[in-house]
């Protein structure tokens, strides 16, 4: 796991103390992330699974039957460029309503941050094969023939194809790998999600939204009739999924407790 700036050094850098602009008197705060989901602004919950009633940008009617994704290393960046990273990861499993709330393992220095971001998936240092027992149990691994490590996302469901047949899709995100030659060739497809400026003055919950429909629209308008399965070994598909993921997440708000 990558290193972080020492906590006390950051406090000094931020000029954080138990006085001045810290109304609550806290030096550091407990911060949680809350993950909410929508389809183009319409709230999406587990009870909405298995309903072929959503349309993607390509006009295909579709459902969601499984949605799991992993985020890691939440970072708070200040205007002077210093940053504070809380290492760790969280598997959001909307299917089983697990991981929707994620309390960071370290307290966060109170203050105003110009950017808060997290990694979608694992960076390469953390994406090591088989080292996380809980993810192994969750069957989150990527086969070694595809380079090992872990999934970034599993989004699955059904859509109505061009023959009006209900067909399954598996929109899985992993590190892009070209396994057509003698040696595997990789390209990074994890990315950082920047939530923008956030103020932390006391224990807080950062509410984050995922627009599921965005996975199929921007910048790559997805055609499920052309590509709905076998995406993990598809080098170009993985790059396209990563590109589309850049506009999926947004900041709903910060709720001080």
CSV table of C-alpha atoms in Angstrom, one decimal:
chain,number,residue,atom,x,y,z
A,1,UNK,CA,0.0,0.0,0.0
A,2,UNK,CA,1.3,3.4,-0.8
A,3,UNK,CA,2.7,5.7,1.8
A,4,UNK,CA,0.9,8.8,3.2
A,5,UNK,CA,2.1,12.0,4.8
A,6,UNK,CA,2.4,11.6,8.5
A,7,UNK,CA,-0.7,12.6,10.3
A,8,UNK,CA,0.9,15.1,12.6
A,9,UNK,CA,2.9,16.7,9.8
A,10,UNK,CA,-0.3,17.2,7.9
A,11,UNK,CA,-2.0,18.8,10.9
A,12,UNK,CA,0.8,21.3,11.1
A,13,UNK,CA,0.7,21.9,7.4
A,14,UNK,CA,-3.0,22.6,7.5
A,15,UNK,CA,-2.7,24.8,10.5
A,16,UNK,CA,-5.3,22.8,12.3
A,17,UNK,CA,-5.8,23.4,16.0
A,18,UNK,CA,-8.5,23.3,18.6
A,19,UNK,CA,-9.3,26.9,18.1
A,20,UNK,CA,-9.8,29.6,15.5
A,21,UNK,CA,-12.0,28.5,12.6
A,22,UNK,CA,-12.7,25.0,14.1
A,23,UNK,CA,-16.1,25.7,15.5
A,24,UNK,CA,-16.6,22.2,16.9
A,25,UNK,CA,-13.3,22.2,18.7
A,26,UNK,CA,-12.3,19.0,17.0
A,27,UNK,CA,-8.8,18.5,15.6
A,28,UNK,CA,-9.8,15.5,13.6
A,29,UNK,CA,-13.1,13.9,12.6
A,30,UNK,CA,-14.5,10.6,11.8
A,31,UNK,CA,-15.6,10.5,8.2
A,32,UNK,CA,-17.9,8.0,6.5
A,33,UNK,CA,-18.7,7.6,2.8
A,34,UNK,CA,-22.3,6.8,1.8
A,35,UNK,CA,-23.0,5.4,-1.6
A,36,UNK,CA,-26.3,6.0,-3.3
A,37,UNK,CA,-27.4,5.0,-6.7
A,38,UNK,CA,-29.6,6.3,-9.4
A,39,UNK,CA,-30.5,5.9,-13.1
A,40,UNK,CA,-30.3,9.3,-14.7
A,41,UNK,CA,-31.5,10.9,-11.5
A,42,UNK,CA,-34.2,8.4,-10.6
A,43,UNK,CA,-33.3,6.7,-7.3
A,44,UNK,CA,-32.2,3.1,-7.8
A,45,UNK,CA,-32.4,0.6,-4.9
A,46,UNK,CA,-32.1,-3.1,-4.5
A,47,UNK,CA,-35.9,-3.4,-4.9
A,48,UNK,CA,-35.4,-2.1,-8.5
A,49,UNK,CA,-33.3,-5.1,-9.4
A,50,UNK,CA,-34.6,-7.6,-12.1
A,51,UNK,CA,-36.9,-5.1,-13.7
A,52,UNK,CA,-36.3,-4.7,-17.5
A,53,UNK,CA,-37.6,-1.2,-17.4
A,54,UNK,CA,-34.5,1.0,-17.8
A,55,UNK,CA,-33.2,2.2,-21.2
A,56,UNK,CA,-29.6,2.9,-22.0
A,57,UNK,CA,-28.5,5.7,-24.4
A,58,UNK,CA,-28.5,3.2,-27.2
A,59,UNK,CA,-32.2,2.6,-26.7
A,60,UNK,CA,-31.9,-0.9,-25.3
A,61,UNK,CA,-34.3,-1.9,-22.5
A,62,UNK,CA,-32.3,-3.5,-19.7
A,63,UNK,CA,-32.3,-4.5,-16.0
A,64,UNK,CA,-29.7,-4.7,-13.2
A,65,UNK,CA,-29.4,-8.0,-11.3
A,66,UNK,CA,-26.1,-7.5,-9.7
A,67,UNK,CA,-24.0,-4.4,-8.8
A,68,UNK,CA,-20.8,-4.7,-6.9
A,69,UNK,CA,-17.7,-2.4,-7.1
A,70,UNK,CA,-14.6,-1.6,-5.2
A,71,UNK,CA,-13.2,1.7,-4.1
A,72,UNK,CA,-9.9,2.4,-2.3
A,73,UNK,CA,-7.5,5.0,-0.9
A,74,UNK,CA,-9.7,8.0,-0.1
A,75,UNK,CA,-7.5,11.1,-0.3
A,76,UNK,CA,-8.1,14.7,1.0
A,77,UNK,CA,-6.1,17.3,-0.8
A,78,UNK,CA,-5.5,20.9,0.5
A,79,UNK,CA,-5.0,24.1,-1.5
A,80,UNK,CA,-1.2,24.0,-0.9
A,81,UNK,CA,-1.0,20.6,-2.6
A,82,UNK,CA,-0.5,18.6,0.6
A,83,UNK,CA,-2.7,15.5,0.9
A,84,UNK,CA,-3.9,12.9,3.4
A,85,UNK,CA,-4.8,9.4,2.3
A,86,UNK,CA,-6.7,7.0,4.3
A,87,UNK,CA,-5.6,3.6,3.0
A,88,UNK,CA,-7.9,0.7,2.7
A,89,UNK,CA,-10.8,-0.4,0.4
A,90,UNK,CA,-14.5,-1.0,0.5
A,91,UNK,CA,-16.5,-3.4,-1.6
A,92,UNK,CA,-19.9,-1.8,-2.3
A,93,UNK,CA,-22.4,-4.6,-2.8
A,94,UNK,CA,-25.8,-3.1,-3.7
A,95,UNK,CA,-27.1,-6.6,-4.5
A,96,UNK,CA,-26.8,-7.6,-0.8
A,97,UNK,CA,-26.9,-4.1,0.6
A,98,UNK,CA,-23.5,-4.4,2.0
A,99,UNK,CA,-20.7,-1.8,2.0
A,100,UNK,CA,-23.1,1.1,1.2
A,101,UNK,CA,-21.6,3.0,4.2
A,102,UNK,CA,-17.9,3.0,4.7
A,103,UNK,CA,-16.3,4.6,7.7
A,104,UNK,CA,-12.7,5.5,7.1
A,105,UNK,CA,-10.2,3.7,9.3
A,106,UNK,CA,-8.3,6.9,10.2
A,107,UNK,CA,-9.6,10.2,11.5
A,108,UNK,CA,-9.4,13.1,9.0
A,109,UNK,CA,-7.9,16.5,10.1
A,110,UNK,CA,-10.7,19.1,10.1
A,111,UNK,CA,-10.4,21.7,7.5
A,112,UNK,CA,-11.4,22.8,4.0
A,113,UNK,CA,-10.2,20.5,1.2
A,114,UNK,CA,-10.0,21.6,-2.4
A,115,UNK,CA,-10.4,18.0,-3.6
A,116,UNK,CA,-11.4,14.7,-2.2
A,117,UNK,CA,-11.0,11.7,-4.3
A,118,UNK,CA,-10.8,7.9,-4.3
A,119,UNK,CA,-9.6,5.2,-6.5
A,120,UNK,CA,-12.1,3.2,-8.5
A,121,UNK,CA,-10.7,-0.3,-8.1
A,122,UNK,CA,-7.2,-0.9,-7.0
A,123,UNK,CA,-4.0,0.8,-8.2
A,124,UNK,CA,-1.3,-1.6,-9.3
A,125,UNK,CA,0.5,-1.6,-5.9
A,126,UNK,CA,-2.6,-2.8,-4.2
A,127,UNK,CA,-4.0,-5.1,-6.9
A,128,UNK,CA,-2.0,-8.1,-5.9
A,129,UNK,CA,-3.2,-11.6,-6.5
A,130,UNK,CA,-5.0,-13.3,-3.6
A,131,UNK,CA,-3.8,-11.1,-0.7
A,132,UNK,CA,-7.2,-10.0,0.6
A,133,UNK,CA,-9.0,-12.9,2.3
A,134,UNK,CA,-12.4,-11.1,2.4
A,135,UNK,CA,-12.3,-10.4,-1.3
A,136,UNK,CA,-11.3,-14.0,-2.0
A,137,UNK,CA,-14.3,-15.2,-0.1
A,138,UNK,CA,-16.5,-12.7,-2.1
A,139,UNK,CA,-15.2,-14.4,-5.3
A,140,UNK,CA,-13.8,-11.0,-6.3
A,141,UNK,CA,-10.6,-12.5,-7.9
A,142,UNK,CA,-9.5,-12.2,-11.5
A,143,UNK,CA,-8.2,-15.4,-13.1
A,144,UNK,CA,-4.5,-15.7,-13.3
A,145,UNK,CA,-4.7,-16.2,-17.1
A,146,UNK,CA,-6.0,-12.5,-17.1
A,147,UNK,CA,-3.2,-11.4,-14.8
A,148,UNK,CA,-4.8,-12.1,-11.5
A,149,UNK,CA,-5.6,-9.4,-8.9
A,150,UNK,CA,-9.2,-8.3,-8.4
A,151,UNK,CA,-12.3,-7.0,-10.1
A,152,UNK,CA,-13.1,-3.4,-10.0
A,153,UNK,CA,-16.8,-3.9,-10.7
A,154,UNK,CA,-19.4,-6.5,-11.6
A,155,UNK,CA,-22.6,-5.0,-13.2
A,156,UNK,CA,-24.9,-7.7,-14.6
A,157,UNK,CA,-28.5,-8.0,-15.8
A,158,UNK,CA,-30.6,-8.6,-18.8
A,159,UNK,CA,-31.5,-6.6,-21.9
A,160,UNK,CA,-33.9,-7.0,-24.8
A,161,UNK,CA,-31.7,-7.8,-27.8
A,162,UNK,CA,-32.4,-7.1,-31.5
A,163,UNK,CA,-34.5,-10.3,-31.8
A,164,UNK,CA,-36.6,-9.2,-28.9
A,165,UNK,CA,-35.0,-11.9,-26.7
A,166,UNK,CA,-34.1,-11.3,-23.1
A,167,UNK,CA,-30.4,-11.8,-23.0
A,168,UNK,CA,-27.9,-11.6,-20.2
A,169,UNK,CA,-25.0,-9.1,-20.0
A,170,UNK,CA,-21.9,-9.0,-17.8
A,171,UNK,CA,-20.3,-5.6,-17.6
A,172,UNK,CA,-17.2,-6.4,-15.6
A,173,UNK,CA,-14.4,-4.0,-15.0
A,174,UNK,CA,-10.8,-5.2,-14.4
A,175,UNK,CA,-7.3,-4.1,-15.3
A,176,UNK,CA,-7.1,-4.2,-19.1
A,177,UNK,CA,-5.1,-7.1,-20.4
A,178,UNK,CA,-4.2,-8.3,-23.9
A,179,UNK,CA,-3.6,-12.0,-23.6
A,180,UNK,CA,-3.4,-12.6,-27.4
A,181,UNK,CA,0.4,-13.0,-27.4
A,182,UNK,CA,3.0,-15.0,-25.5
A,183,UNK,CA,3.1,-12.5,-22.7
A,184,UNK,CA,0.3,-10.6,-21.1
A,185,UNK,CA,0.2,-6.8,-21.9
A,186,UNK,CA,-1.5,-4.6,-19.4
A,187,UNK,CA,-3.0,-1.1,-19.4
A,188,UNK,CA,-4.2,0.7,-16.3
A,189,UNK,CA,-7.9,1.1,-16.1
A,190,UNK,CA,-8.3,2.0,-12.5
A,191,UNK,CA,-9.0,5.8,-12.1
A,192,UNK,CA,-9.4,8.4,-9.5
A,193,UNK,CA,-12.8,9.9,-8.8
A,194,UNK,CA,-12.6,13.5,-7.9
A,195,UNK,CA,-15.5,14.7,-5.7
A,196,UNK,CA,-14.3,18.3,-5.7
A,197,UNK,CA,-14.1,20.6,-2.6
A,198,UNK,CA,-15.3,19.3,0.7
A,199,UNK,CA,-15.4,20.9,4.2
A,200,UNK,CA,-14.8,18.7,7.2
A,201,UNK,CA,-15.4,20.5,10.5
A,202,UNK,CA,-16.7,17.7,12.6
A,203,UNK,CA,-17.7,14.0,12.2
A,204,UNK,CA,-19.2,13.8,8.8
A,205,UNK,CA,-20.8,11.7,6.1
A,206,UNK,CA,-19.9,12.3,2.5
A,207,UNK,CA,-22.7,11.2,0.3
A,208,UNK,CA,-21.7,9.9,-3.1
A,209,UNK,CA,-24.0,9.1,-6.0
A,210,UNK,CA,-23.4,6.6,-8.8
A,211,UNK,CA,-25.5,7.2,-12.0
A,212,UNK,CA,-25.6,3.6,-13.3
A,213,UNK,CA,-26.8,4.8,-16.7
A,214,UNK,CA,-23.6,6.7,-17.2
A,215,UNK,CA,-21.7,3.4,-17.6
A,216,UNK,CA,-23.4,3.1,-21.0
A,217,UNK,CA,-23.2,6.6,-22.4
A,218,UNK,CA,-20.2,8.8,-22.1
A,219,UNK,CA,-17.9,9.0,-24.0
A,220,UNK,CA,-18.7,5.6,-25.4
A,221,UNK,CA,-22.3,4.9,-26.3
A,222,UNK,CA,-22.6,1.3,-25.5
A,223,UNK,CA,-24.3,-1.2,-27.8
A,224,UNK,CA,-25.2,-4.2,-25.8
A,225,UNK,CA,-26.2,-6.1,-29.0
A,226,UNK,CA,-22.6,-5.8,-30.1
A,227,UNK,CA,-20.9,-6.3,-26.7
A,228,UNK,CA,-22.7,-7.8,-23.7
A,229,UNK,CA,-20.4,-10.6,-22.5
A,230,UNK,CA,-16.8,-11.8,-22.4
A,231,UNK,CA,-15.7,-8.3,-21.6
A,232,UNK,CA,-12.9,-9.3,-19.1
A,233,UNK,CA,-10.5,-10.6,-21.8
A,234,UNK,CA,-11.5,-7.8,-24.1
A,235,UNK,CA,-8.7,-5.3,-24.0
A,236,UNK,CA,-10.6,-2.5,-25.8
A,237,UNK,CA,-13.8,-3.1,-23.8
A,238,UNK,CA,-11.9,-2.6,-20.6
A,239,UNK,CA,-10.4,0.7,-21.7
A,240,UNK,CA,-13.9,1.8,-22.9
A,241,UNK,CA,-15.4,0.9,-19.5
A,242,UNK,CA,-12.8,2.9,-17.7
A,243,UNK,CA,-13.4,5.9,-19.9
A,244,UNK,CA,-17.1,5.8,-19.2
A,245,UNK,CA,-16.6,5.5,-15.5
A,246,UNK,CA,-15.1,8.9,-15.3
A,247,UNK,CA,-18.5,10.6,-15.2
A,248,UNK,CA,-20.4,8.0,-13.2
A,249,UNK,CA,-19.8,9.4,-9.7
A,250,UNK,CA,-20.8,12.7,-8.1
A,251,UNK,CA,-20.9,14.4,-4.7
A,252,UNK,CA,-24.4,14.6,-3.3
A,253,UNK,CA,-23.3,16.5,-0.2
A,254,UNK,CA,-21.4,16.5,3.1
A,255,UNK,CA,-23.5,16.0,6.2
A,256,UNK,CA,-21.9,17.2,9.5
A,257,UNK,CA,-23.0,15.1,12.5
